[in-house]
Amino acid sequence: MLEWLPFGRDQLIRVALVLALLGSVTAAAFGIGYRASDAVLGDGSAYVQKGHTVVHVNAESGQADAEAARDLATGKQRLEVVQVRPGDVYVVNNATGEVWQLPTDTLQAGRVDTGAPTQPPAPGTGQTPNPGQQQGQPGQPGQEGQPGQQQGQQPRTQLVAGGGAAYLHDAVRGTLSRLEGQRAEPVQLPGRADAVVVDNSGTAWILSKADGAVFEVSGTTVRGTQTVAQPGEAARLTLAGNRPVVFLPERGKDGIIRVLGEGPELPELTVGAQPDGALQVARPSAGPSVLVTLSQRDDTLTTVDLSTGVETHLQLEGRGGTRSYGNPVITSSHVYVPDFNRRQIIVVQLKPLRQLRSVAVPGREPFFDVFERDGRVWVNDPYSRTLLSFNGEKWSEPDKGEGRGVSDGNDDNPPPSPTKAAQPPPGNKPSNRPSPRTSSNRPVAPPAPKMVNVPQVAGLSGAEACNRINTAELTCAPPVTREQPGCRTGQAIGTTPPAGQSVQVRTQVVVLVCGPVEVPGPLRGMVSDAACQTVEQAELVCARRDAGCTADATQVNRVAAQNPQPTTPVNKGTNVEVAYYTTICVASVVGMGPTQACATLAAQGLGCAQNPKEVTWQANVVHAQSVPPGTPVPLGTPVGIQYQDIPPHTLHRFKLDSREVRILNTSGHAPGPGWTLQSSAGGVYTTPDSAPGLVAVWQHRCVTQCGS
């Protein structure tokens, strides 16, 4: 029999003897700890450092549309900026160690209590001499696993996030804390934390090189430990295909790759051994299941398909001289390699593996940030006015705006520099040579975005007016009709913005056309504010209406229907009903695995709060969700999922013949001759570590008051 000693409810659930006699089981309540999944909104925008503050930049408009109200840095201090969930951004000042929470609806920074004293910067430098902080050296690897880390240096306090969970990693002390709102909760690790990655379920994986082990952490609880290397052995930790990968680059003649985490068991792979000090490993990625490494010695990019073990090599062209590469960044189809020495991004196609081109990075700081968000890669020099945003092979150069510490590149005699790196014409072979920016090869920040005047189109037909606007490097929006005495129907009578106004290239211009007032459109798919502005330009009244919820996060705040329909003749001042989606319809995730369920919720812009403590025979299947399917909820709402992540084992009963002695075990094998298998006693969940307070009593003699 088993003797149960007093211990906590969570332990009872985790290592529970589930009696088969129970007719029903009450489901465990959803966990209190909030664990969200990354928002997959696909809006082509990101939060980045702009000088001394943080701005929200949209790649499609090419502009910053929001800015934090206060400065979070001085001098040339670097900020780590990471969007943890749809409504929250965290910012770390790498020089002082200060941490702020930045709600996206207000951008009002709130200081996070980390429990550690901050250090003022050294006078006149804007930098803090943290003990043990190492400035990046060419060829030296940075810290692995930093979604927003500053390439080329190793800040003391690093912010690591994924799946709506955020952790602070003290790289000097080797400690870890979980961020919850404006406080940090310490995680009691069994060893030093040398590298940290967080997958999109919010689980943190910590590499301890001294122990040769990886710790798995959920919230602030260590759920497991795996030995992955010899103590003190050179080891790297990253994510590939959202699974933790440990790379032992100096193991024997062949480096060793070990894939951990949830998913199909993969065999140990070998790859050509490389010196650890001359190696850069790709940043953590939830994209393809591919490990990417780059040799600082010979410019060789190596990819290993973790599902097939196929190894591919590519020697980067146009390099030479001193090497100073950063960690490559992976998307579903491309690899982006930072070259700090030449201030370039090398764009490489994954399948087939080939080098496409090199793009000059705006700015002049020694290092720049490179990170991926929603499939788009951002390249940002914090003190440059512009940055790069890559979408596959194409890129744009959005403007962060002037002031707040940014440099506009106003040197005494700057050479002419394009505002945007030009795409090679079709059929031309892309050049991999560095793009010279000055005769001394010193990088110069590009000038402000190109401005053009809205052309005069009055008197032209609607089609001719649009052609002229498009020729002027502007975007012609669907025309709006207006009644005006003396004008000819179909004739352009003006524009919004008006002719002669200076605007940025690609600005949308609405042509006002003479004629009976008609309902503009189609408005479906437009952002509600833009749709109402279009209606009002036609001298009509926009009547907003809630269209309810949508399953697609990208459609929230977009028009679902309009009434009257486009081109319907109406009188001035007529109400035009604009119905737009305001909330998300929660998807049904019951029956899915927890990873698929969280990914489904993340695709809707919702959080995923996991409770893996259900008492059930079916492991890794979601049996309940806290918000019913179809319920309308705001973006970012956490949805709890309930499942059991540990498969149960049948608890077998054996009786010794002719004696009242019984044994329970999970193996199903008799202890020896004379033991008879009886009906099972239920099931038991086991953990890799022993549960405190649980004692196995293999033989028991009842003395008194034993009941039946």
XYZ file of C-alpha atoms in Angstrom:
708
model
C 0.000 0.000 0.000
C 1.009 3.675 -0.090
C 1.163 5.763 3.037
C 0.328 9.437 2.390
C 1.895 12.020 4.666
C 0.624 15.631 4.846
C 1.690 17.887 1.984
C 0.252 20.587 -0.282
C -2.689 20.436 -2.656
C -0.577 21.044 -5.767
C 1.709 18.141 -4.823
C -1.324 15.967 -4.225
C -2.609 16.746 -7.701
C 0.811 16.305 -9.307
C 1.629 12.978 -7.658
C -1.905 11.738 -7.078
C -3.206 8.249 -6.479
C -6.365 8.352 -8.586
C -8.675 5.628 -7.333
C -10.623 3.882 -10.040
C -13.599 3.704 -7.668
C -14.197 7.445 -8.030
C -17.229 7.982 -10.199
C -16.299 11.539 -11.124
C -13.447 13.949 -10.647
C -13.821 17.650 -9.932
C -11.658 19.614 -12.348
C -8.860 21.650 -10.808
C -9.343 25.406 -10.912
C -7.494 27.328 -13.556
C -4.034 28.461 -12.467
C -3.671 31.928 -11.062
C -0.294 32.602 -12.744
C -0.905 34.447 -16.023
C 0.951 32.964 -18.983
C 0.121 34.643 -22.289
C 1.164 33.848 -25.844
C 2.773 36.234 -28.300
C 0.356 38.365 -30.274
C 0.436 37.546 -33.951
C -1.201 40.674 -35.250
C 0.827 41.065 -38.442
C 0.462 44.852 -38.369
C 4.009 45.477 -39.591
C 4.991 47.538 -36.559
C 7.343 47.349 -33.592
C 8.483 49.236 -30.496
C 12.118 50.375 -30.753
C 14.594 52.694 -29.066
C 14.742 56.206 -30.481
C 17.564 58.104 -28.828
C 16.594 58.507 -25.189
C 13.037 57.186 -25.477
C 10.875 54.471 -27.097
C 8.645 54.850 -30.175
C 6.144 52.690 -32.054
C 7.139 52.480 -35.734
C 4.904 51.263 -38.577
C 6.744 49.841 -41.580
C 3.829 50.378 -43.964
C 3.400 54.092 -43.252
C 7.148 54.571 -42.790
C 6.617 56.658 -39.663
C 6.504 56.562 -35.870
C 2.929 56.926 -34.622
C 3.456 56.886 -30.838
C 6.221 57.927 -28.459
C 6.869 57.402 -24.743
C 6.313 60.577 -22.762
C 9.571 60.462 -20.798
C 13.235 59.782 -21.485
C 14.513 56.410 -20.274
C 18.166 56.882 -21.258
C 20.852 59.578 -21.325
C 24.024 60.044 -23.324
C 24.509 56.939 -25.473
C 22.903 54.427 -23.120
C 21.256 51.416 -24.742
C 17.709 50.271 -24.055
C 16.360 46.767 -24.427
C 12.777 47.086 -25.733
C 10.601 43.961 -25.827
C 6.855 43.664 -26.446
C 5.844 40.833 -24.143
C 2.120 40.757 -24.911
C -0.314 42.927 -26.922
C -0.738 45.490 -24.146
C 2.692 45.477 -22.478
C 6.204 46.521 -23.427
C 9.136 46.194 -21.028
C 12.245 48.367 -21.244
C 15.640 47.760 -19.611
C 18.388 50.371 -19.430
C 21.495 48.222 -19.950
C 23.726 50.833 -18.295
C 21.800 51.461 -15.069
C 19.845 48.210 -14.769
C 16.560 50.126 -14.423
C 13.451 48.324 -15.734
C 10.144 49.884 -16.790
C 6.757 48.533 -17.798
C 5.322 50.507 -20.737
C 1.578 49.905 -21.318
C 0.920 50.306 -25.045
C -2.316 52.242 -24.556
C -0.664 55.100 -22.637
C 3.128 54.624 -23.066
C 3.437 55.953 -19.506
C 6.499 54.211 -18.061
C 6.117 52.568 -14.643
C 9.273 51.510 -12.821
C 9.578 47.795 -12.034
C 10.769 46.820 -8.566
C 13.513 44.309 -9.344
C 14.807 44.107 -5.792
C 18.299 45.084 -6.975
C 19.914 48.538 -6.631
C 20.462 50.450 -9.866
C 23.793 52.022 -10.674
C 24.188 55.613 -11.851
C 26.173 56.099 -15.041
C 29.757 57.226 -14.874
C 29.992 61.033 -15.172
C 30.021 62.272 -18.730
C 29.760 58.843 -20.324
C 26.171 57.760 -19.980
C 27.495 54.254 -19.275
C 27.746 52.277 -16.055
C 30.878 50.292 -15.240
C 29.066 47.140 -14.116
C 31.445 44.662 -12.557
C 31.878 41.768 -14.903
C 30.188 43.458 -17.840
C 32.096 42.718 -20.990
C 32.059 44.870 -24.046
C 31.674 42.872 -27.213
C 34.802 41.973 -29.127
C 34.906 41.109 -32.815
C 34.387 37.402 -33.101
C 33.123 37.021 -29.547
C 29.640 35.597 -29.138
C 27.013 37.624 -27.338
C 24.509 36.267 -24.848
C 22.191 33.717 -26.369
C 18.445 33.993 -26.294
C 17.856 37.720 -26.027
C 14.792 38.830 -28.003
C 15.775 42.468 -27.680
C 19.432 42.327 -26.708
C 21.980 44.820 -27.886
C 24.260 42.989 -30.277
C 27.928 43.058 -29.464
C 27.753 43.654 -25.737
C 26.802 41.696 -22.664
C 24.622 43.863 -20.412
C 24.268 42.846 -16.801
C 20.462 42.794 -16.865
C 18.897 41.047 -19.837
C 15.202 40.800 -20.676
C 14.099 37.440 -22.078
C 10.488 36.954 -23.186
C 8.164 34.589 -25.014
C 4.588 33.364 -24.848
C 3.525 36.388 -22.830
C 6.048 35.584 -20.078
C 9.026 37.830 -19.295
C 12.141 37.068 -17.256
C 15.075 39.203 -16.077
C 18.421 37.457 -16.332
C 21.311 38.825 -14.276
C 24.224 37.716 -16.465
C 26.815 38.573 -13.800
C 25.239 36.814 -10.817
C 23.641 34.098 -12.953
C 20.173 34.617 -11.432
C 16.664 34.762 -12.894
C 13.472 36.638 -11.943
C 9.949 36.401 -13.374
C 8.326 39.743 -14.299
C 4.707 40.213 -13.260
C 3.439 43.745 -13.781
C 5.782 46.108 -11.940
C 7.492 43.544 -9.738
C 10.038 40.790 -10.214
C 9.723 37.406 -8.468
C 13.016 35.494 -7.976
C 13.269 31.985 -9.442
C 15.153 29.570 -7.190
C 17.391 27.715 -9.644
C 19.465 24.642 -8.736
C 22.458 26.165 -10.532
C 23.818 29.274 -12.231
C 21.931 30.681 -15.246
C 24.385 31.256 -18.103
C 21.859 31.504 -20.950
C 18.056 31.764 -21.009
C 15.458 31.286 -23.758
C 11.657 31.347 -23.474
C 9.428 29.438 -25.905
C 6.018 30.609 -27.121
C 4.212 28.708 -24.347
C 5.994 30.871 -21.758
C 8.307 28.076 -20.558
C 11.842 29.247 -19.741
C 14.858 27.051 -20.490
C 18.057 27.842 -18.604
C 21.526 26.568 -19.487
C 23.950 26.095 -16.606
C 27.381 25.473 -18.104
C 29.011 24.667 -14.766
C 26.488 21.852 -14.214
C 26.194 20.831 -17.877
C 22.423 20.968 -17.394
C 19.281 22.659 -18.680
C 16.546 23.663 -16.214
C 12.906 23.890 -17.323
C 10.977 26.666 -15.535
C 7.259 27.409 -15.547
C 6.448 30.679 -13.784
C 8.830 30.586 -10.839
C 8.862 26.778 -10.478
C 11.620 24.494 -11.745
C 9.738 21.639 -13.429
C 12.662 19.544 -14.565
C 16.413 19.213 -15.083
C 18.190 17.534 -18.003
C 21.884 16.772 -18.266
C 23.032 17.942 -21.703
C 26.819 18.331 -21.441
C 29.835 17.655 -19.307
C 30.302 20.173 -16.464
C 32.098 23.236 -17.801
C 31.889 22.101 -21.430
C 31.416 24.710 -24.167
C 27.667 24.809 -24.874
C 25.169 27.105 -26.610
C 21.412 27.335 -26.048
C 18.878 28.668 -28.544
C 15.389 27.939 -29.921
C 14.835 26.373 -33.333
C 11.278 25.732 -34.470
C 10.281 26.905 -30.956
C 12.133 23.980 -29.338
C 15.187 24.435 -27.095
C 18.376 23.295 -28.805
C 21.720 22.721 -27.085
C 24.771 22.883 -29.362
C 28.101 21.482 -28.128
C 30.473 22.937 -30.749
C 33.737 21.439 -29.455
C 32.566 17.884 -28.632
C 35.124 15.526 -30.209
C 35.577 15.667 -33.971
C 31.903 16.409 -34.490
C 29.856 19.014 -32.693
C 26.721 17.628 -31.031
C 23.158 18.993 -31.366
C 20.505 17.990 -28.844
C 16.845 18.984 -29.253
C 14.779 19.239 -26.055
C 11.216 20.230 -25.171
C 7.755 19.127 -26.235
C 7.403 17.437 -29.629
C 8.573 14.308 -31.428
C 11.741 12.788 -30.006
C 14.635 13.634 -32.324
C 17.932 11.761 -32.523
C 21.173 13.401 -31.453
C 22.770 15.083 -34.477
C 26.407 15.734 -35.315
C 27.837 18.689 -37.203
C 31.418 19.683 -37.948
C 33.124 20.777 -34.711
C 34.010 24.490 -34.448
C 35.873 26.576 -31.854
C 33.294 28.093 -29.529
C 35.009 31.506 -29.464
C 34.772 31.918 -33.252
C 31.126 30.950 -33.545
C 27.836 32.822 -33.735
C 24.602 30.841 -33.220
C 21.263 32.083 -34.558
C 18.927 33.947 -32.240
C 15.981 31.965 -30.784
C 13.308 31.345 -33.414
C 9.806 29.875 -33.589
C 10.183 29.513 -37.366
C 11.683 26.583 -39.266
C 13.287 23.718 -37.344
C 16.766 24.720 -38.499
C 19.922 25.460 -36.514
C 22.048 28.206 -38.105
C 25.658 28.945 -37.135
C 28.245 31.335 -38.563
C 32.032 31.019 -38.362
C 33.921 34.242 -37.681
C 37.096 32.646 -39.077
C 36.075 31.810 -42.649
C 32.609 33.421 -43.136
C 30.916 30.015 -43.444
C 27.184 29.928 -42.734
C 26.002 26.433 -41.750
C 22.394 25.256 -41.548
C 21.295 21.945 -40.024
C 17.731 20.734 -40.638
C 16.856 19.247 -37.245
C 14.137 17.017 -38.686
C 16.353 15.364 -41.336
C 19.892 16.040 -40.110
C 20.842 17.507 -43.519
C 23.762 19.925 -43.196
C 24.301 22.744 -45.741
C 27.170 25.244 -46.029
C 27.440 28.678 -47.657
C 30.553 30.865 -47.781
C 29.504 34.505 -47.554
C 30.900 36.606 -50.404
C 32.320 40.108 -50.264
C 33.748 39.744 -46.747
C 37.409 39.704 -45.650
C 39.462 41.717 -43.181
C 38.366 41.994 -39.564
C 35.176 40.047 -38.849
C 32.539 41.273 -36.443
C 29.311 39.360 -37.012
C 26.254 39.286 -34.759
C 23.876 36.396 -34.108
C 21.929 35.567 -37.305
C 18.155 36.095 -37.208
C 15.854 33.513 -38.857
C 12.412 33.869 -40.409
C 10.402 31.225 -42.268
C 12.302 31.778 -45.521
C 15.405 33.903 -44.887
C 18.416 34.406 -42.629
C 19.622 37.925 -41.797
C 23.275 38.265 -40.752
C 24.483 41.460 -38.991
C 27.957 42.568 -40.131
C 29.001 45.244 -37.629
C 32.370 45.864 -39.292
C 30.741 46.992 -42.559
C 27.425 48.106 -41.002
C 25.449 45.822 -43.267
C 22.712 43.216 -43.124
C 23.474 40.191 -45.313
C 20.238 38.648 -46.616
C 20.414 34.885 -47.233
C 17.688 32.672 -48.690
C 17.136 29.446 -46.733
C 15.919 27.082 -49.489
C 18.013 26.780 -51.543
C 20.734 28.309 -49.379
C 22.111 31.300 -51.276
C 23.273 34.830 -50.579
C 20.945 37.463 -52.027
C 22.319 40.898 -51.161
C 23.808 43.204 -48.541
C 21.971 46.290 -47.279
C 23.671 49.248 -45.571
C 22.412 50.016 -42.040
C 21.593 53.668 -41.231
C 23.482 55.279 -38.356
C 26.972 55.448 -36.940
C 26.974 53.653 -33.574
C 29.386 50.679 -33.257
C 26.535 48.209 -32.875
C 22.890 48.022 -33.889
C 19.934 45.877 -32.821
C 18.462 43.119 -34.992
C 15.270 41.294 -34.001
C 12.237 39.552 -35.500
C 8.582 40.315 -34.807
C 5.592 38.768 -36.617
C 7.798 37.487 -39.463
C 9.365 40.909 -40.115
C 12.998 41.691 -39.199
C 13.926 45.079 -37.737
C 17.415 46.624 -37.788
C 17.789 49.638 -35.516
C 20.672 51.886 -34.561
C 19.099 53.494 -31.461
C 20.676 56.898 -32.165
C 19.915 57.027 -35.896
C 16.765 58.757 -37.129
C 15.805 55.908 -39.490
C 15.897 52.111 -39.299
C 15.418 49.149 -41.637
C 12.397 46.840 -41.753
C 12.712 43.646 -43.804
C 9.770 41.664 -45.152
C 11.386 38.753 -46.973
C 13.791 40.194 -49.561
C 12.149 43.615 -49.579
C 12.855 46.339 -47.090
C 11.849 49.868 -46.183
C 13.475 52.622 -44.126
C 10.911 54.064 -41.697
C 11.542 57.405 -39.987
C 11.513 57.493 -36.162
C 11.290 61.289 -36.113
C 13.633 64.001 -34.952
C 14.825 64.990 -31.502
C 15.069 63.121 -28.180
C 18.746 62.332 -28.758
C 18.719 60.987 -32.323
C 21.354 62.014 -34.855
C 20.112 63.338 -38.197
C 23.488 62.879 -39.905
C 24.175 66.602 -40.364
C 27.927 66.360 -40.793
C 29.915 69.303 -42.126
C 30.347 67.800 -45.579
C 28.229 64.659 -45.824
C 28.164 63.017 -49.249
C 24.844 62.469 -50.989
C 23.153 59.372 -49.615
C 19.937 57.720 -50.780
C 16.987 57.801 -48.433
C 16.351 54.159 -49.138
C 18.580 51.321 -50.286
C 17.609 50.651 -53.877
C 16.481 47.240 -55.063
C 18.526 45.897 -57.990
C 16.646 45.928 -61.295
C 15.215 42.604 -62.504
C 17.816 40.356 -64.029
C 20.775 42.073 -62.384
C 22.930 40.006 -60.099
C 22.793 41.413 -56.547
C 26.066 42.916 -55.405
C 27.582 41.782 -52.130
C 30.138 44.571 -52.002
C 29.823 47.083 -49.189
C 27.948 50.253 -50.077
C 30.363 53.170 -49.503
C 28.796 56.018 -47.555
C 31.795 58.354 -47.242
C 35.242 58.480 -48.757
C 36.621 57.497 -45.344
C 34.121 54.620 -45.155
C 32.597 56.223 -42.034
C 28.830 55.543 -41.902
C 26.516 58.538 -42.080
C 22.871 58.567 -41.027
C 20.598 59.164 -44.031
C 18.687 62.430 -44.343
C 15.045 62.869 -43.401
C 12.428 61.024 -45.494
C 11.776 62.432 -48.956
C 9.030 65.060 -49.103
C 6.930 65.944 -52.173
C 4.184 68.464 -52.902
C 0.637 67.315 -53.572
C 0.079 68.104 -57.304
C -2.671 70.345 -58.650
C -5.346 68.131 -60.267
C -8.356 70.482 -60.490
C -10.012 70.230 -63.916
C -8.685 66.749 -64.711
C -10.831 63.634 -64.897
C -10.801 61.369 -61.879
C -8.564 58.834 -63.664
C -6.128 61.525 -64.866
C -5.976 63.001 -61.355
C -5.063 59.609 -59.869
C -2.353 59.075 -62.499
C -0.806 62.435 -61.664
C -0.874 61.698 -57.928
C 0.715 58.277 -58.378
C 3.393 59.765 -60.662
C 4.249 62.220 -57.866
C 5.190 59.209 -55.634
C 1.942 59.506 -53.678
C -0.920 57.015 -53.265
C -4.306 57.803 -54.833
C -7.233 56.755 -52.633
C -10.725 55.974 -54.072
C -12.293 59.297 -55.196
C -15.016 61.063 -53.207
C -17.848 62.926 -55.010
C -18.993 66.399 -53.945
C -21.638 68.773 -55.199
C -20.237 72.120 -56.313
C -21.955 74.793 -58.432
C -20.577 75.225 -61.955
C -18.385 72.127 -62.067
C -18.599 69.310 -64.582
C -19.610 65.867 -63.329
C -16.580 63.599 -63.111
C -14.134 66.537 -62.990
C -11.590 66.738 -60.149
C -12.195 69.794 -57.987
C -9.475 69.297 -55.360
C -7.651 66.891 -53.067
C -7.212 66.058 -49.415
C -4.475 67.039 -48.426
C -4.800 70.144 -50.618
C -2.584 70.871 -53.636
C 0.806 72.348 -52.795
C 1.043 70.854 -49.311
C 4.370 69.118 -48.606
C 3.924 65.492 -47.509
C 6.046 62.335 -47.304
C 6.226 60.056 -50.305
C 3.530 57.335 -50.417
C 1.081 59.516 -48.447
C -2.534 58.675 -49.342
C -4.298 61.483 -51.236
C -8.090 61.565 -51.742
C -9.352 63.103 -55.019
C -12.547 65.156 -54.701
C -14.662 64.724 -57.840
C -17.600 66.878 -58.961
C -20.960 65.142 -59.106
C -24.024 64.145 -57.201
C -23.161 63.058 -53.698
C -22.559 59.313 -53.556
C -21.675 57.014 -50.714
C -17.901 56.406 -50.906
C -16.374 52.984 -50.794
C -16.041 50.167 -50.665
C -15.122 50.771 -47.028
C -14.940 47.092 -46.036
C -11.529 46.212 -44.606
C -10.563 49.825 -43.834
C -9.633 50.929 -40.307
C -12.767 52.465 -38.798
C -11.231 55.934 -38.287
C -10.015 56.077 -41.900
C -13.405 54.886 -43.160
C -15.233 57.598 -41.198
C -12.807 60.216 -42.457
C -13.589 59.134 -46.030
C -17.332 59.388 -45.346
C -16.979 62.866 -43.835
C -14.913 64.076 -46.800
C -18.005 63.333 -48.922
C -19.951 65.710 -46.625
C -21.834 62.796 -45.109
C -22.213 61.708 -41.476
C -20.385 58.603 -40.237
C -22.610 56.528 -37.948
C -20.422 53.927 -36.232
C -21.902 50.560 -35.296
C -20.453 47.617 -33.412
C -20.275 44.602 -35.747
C -19.429 42.275 -32.889
C -16.511 39.891 -32.778
C -14.255 38.342 -35.402
C -12.020 35.281 -35.295
C -9.228 37.187 -37.092
C -7.157 39.503 -34.879
C -6.077 41.577 -37.881
C -9.736 42.564 -38.505
C -10.343 44.155 -35.100
C -11.240 47.839 -35.607
C -11.742 47.227 -39.350
C -14.986 47.749 -41.256
C -17.175 44.674 -41.727
C -20.084 46.312 -43.600
C -21.529 49.654 -44.651
C -25.008 50.984 -45.365
C -25.881 52.451 -47.875
C -23.659 50.582 -50.306
C -20.864 52.307 -52.300
C -21.913 54.689 -55.146
C -25.493 54.968 -53.802
C -26.780 58.535 -54.576
C -27.650 60.399 -51.354
C -28.152 63.936 -50.062
C -25.555 65.917 -48.132
C -25.597 65.100 -44.432
C -26.992 61.594 -44.933
C -25.961 59.066 -42.280
C -23.667 56.312 -43.547
C -23.600 53.364 -41.174
C -20.095 51.945 -40.707
C -20.043 48.605 -38.849
C -16.647 47.477 -37.589
C -15.329 44.604 -35.482
C -14.548 45.541 -31.890
C -13.674 42.236 -30.226
C -12.314 38.725 -30.839
C -14.559 35.631 -30.971
C -12.698 33.102 -28.832
C -11.843 29.951 -30.781
C -12.593 26.450 -29.516
C -9.351 24.777 -28.408
C -10.839 21.796 -26.540
C -9.381 18.580 -27.938
C -6.166 20.233 -29.123
C -2.710 19.711 -27.666
C -1.569 22.557 -25.376
C 1.001 23.847 -27.891
C -1.562 23.971 -30.711
C -4.154 25.513 -28.383
C -1.806 28.301 -27.300
C -0.743 28.916 -30.907
C -4.427 29.137 -31.950
C -5.146 31.672 -29.211
C -1.971 33.616 -29.997
C -3.037 33.871 -33.651
C -6.182 35.597 -32.341
C -4.165 38.060 -30.280
C -5.251 36.382 -27.039
C -3.254 35.156 -24.062
C -2.910 31.517 -23.083
C -2.966 30.777 -19.328
C -1.942 27.144 -18.915
C -3.029 24.879 -16.072
C -1.357 21.494 -16.587
C -2.818 19.945 -13.412
C -6.009 18.253 -14.547
C -6.687 14.799 -13.110
C -7.309 12.709 -16.217
C -6.104 9.614 -18.029
C -5.565 11.548 -21.270
C -2.330 13.569 -21.224
C -1.552 16.682 -23.297
C -5.126 17.176 -24.505
C -7.078 20.323 -23.578
C -10.333 19.330 -21.862
C -11.612 22.757 -20.796
C -11.111 26.445 -21.507
C -11.951 29.315 -19.160
C -13.704 31.423 -21.830
C -16.344 29.529 -23.882
C -15.878 29.378 -27.677
C -17.511 32.263 -29.525
C -17.394 34.625 -26.547
C -16.471 38.189 -27.595
C -13.420 39.458 -25.680
C -10.921 42.338 -26.146
C -7.522 41.728 -27.733
C -4.993 40.448 -25.213
C -7.553 38.700 -22.996
C -6.023 35.602 -21.318
C -7.867 32.329 -21.950
C -7.159 29.502 -19.531
C -6.647 25.972 -20.840
C -6.815 22.888 -18.625
C -4.938 19.666 -19.317
C -2.554 17.144 -17.756
C 1.022 17.236 -19.033
C 2.225 14.056 -17.283
C 0.943 10.717 -18.631
C -0.575 8.578 -15.846
C 0.759 5.123 -15.027
C -1.532 2.249 -14.064
C -1.116 1.305 -10.411
C -0.967 -2.512 -10.325
C -1.874 -4.597 -7.233
C -0.129 -7.844 -6.301
C -1.021 -10.178 -3.396
C 1.266 -12.740 -1.834
C -0.403 -16.139 -1.944
C -1.950 -17.310 1.374
C -0.836 -14.133 3.149
C -2.341 -10.700 3.688
C 0.597 -8.933 2.100
C 0.102 -6.676 -0.924
C 2.336 -4.592 -3.164
C 1.510 -1.740 -5.514
C 3.772 -0.882 -8.440
C 3.647 0.808 -11.838
C 5.773 -1.705 -13.729
C 3.142 -4.482 -13.909
C 5.771 -7.101 -13.060
C 5.358 -9.466 -10.092
C 8.040 -9.010 -7.377
C 8.755 -12.743 -7.492
C 7.171 -16.188 -7.251
C 3.977 -16.517 -5.255
C 2.606 -13.076 -6.133
C -0.777 -12.858 -7.922
C -1.838 -9.864 -10.048
C -5.173 -8.422 -8.936
C -7.355 -5.619 -10.317
C -5.589 -2.259 -10.686
C -5.943 0.344 -7.951
C -6.158 3.296 -10.337
C -3.433 5.512 -11.714
C -0.515 7.603 -10.505
C 1.311 10.612 -11.962
C 5.055 10.584 -11.455
C 7.585 13.402 -11.651
C 11.311 13.334 -12.463
C 12.016 14.369 -8.873
C 10.642 12.778 -5.740
C 7.695 14.567 -4.170
C 8.339 15.849 -0.624
C 6.176 14.086 1.956
C 5.466 10.982 -0.164
C 6.729 7.684 1.291
C 6.414 4.333 -0.469
C 5.517 1.533 1.969
C 5.867 -1.705 0.031
C 4.794 -3.998 2.879
C 2.360 -3.115 5.613
C 0.937 -5.110 8.464
C -2.366 -3.904 9.839
C -2.323 -3.902 13.654
C -5.586 -2.285 14.706
C -8.499 -0.186 13.399
C -7.708 -1.092 9.828
C -11.262 -0.990 8.598
C -12.153 -3.337 5.756
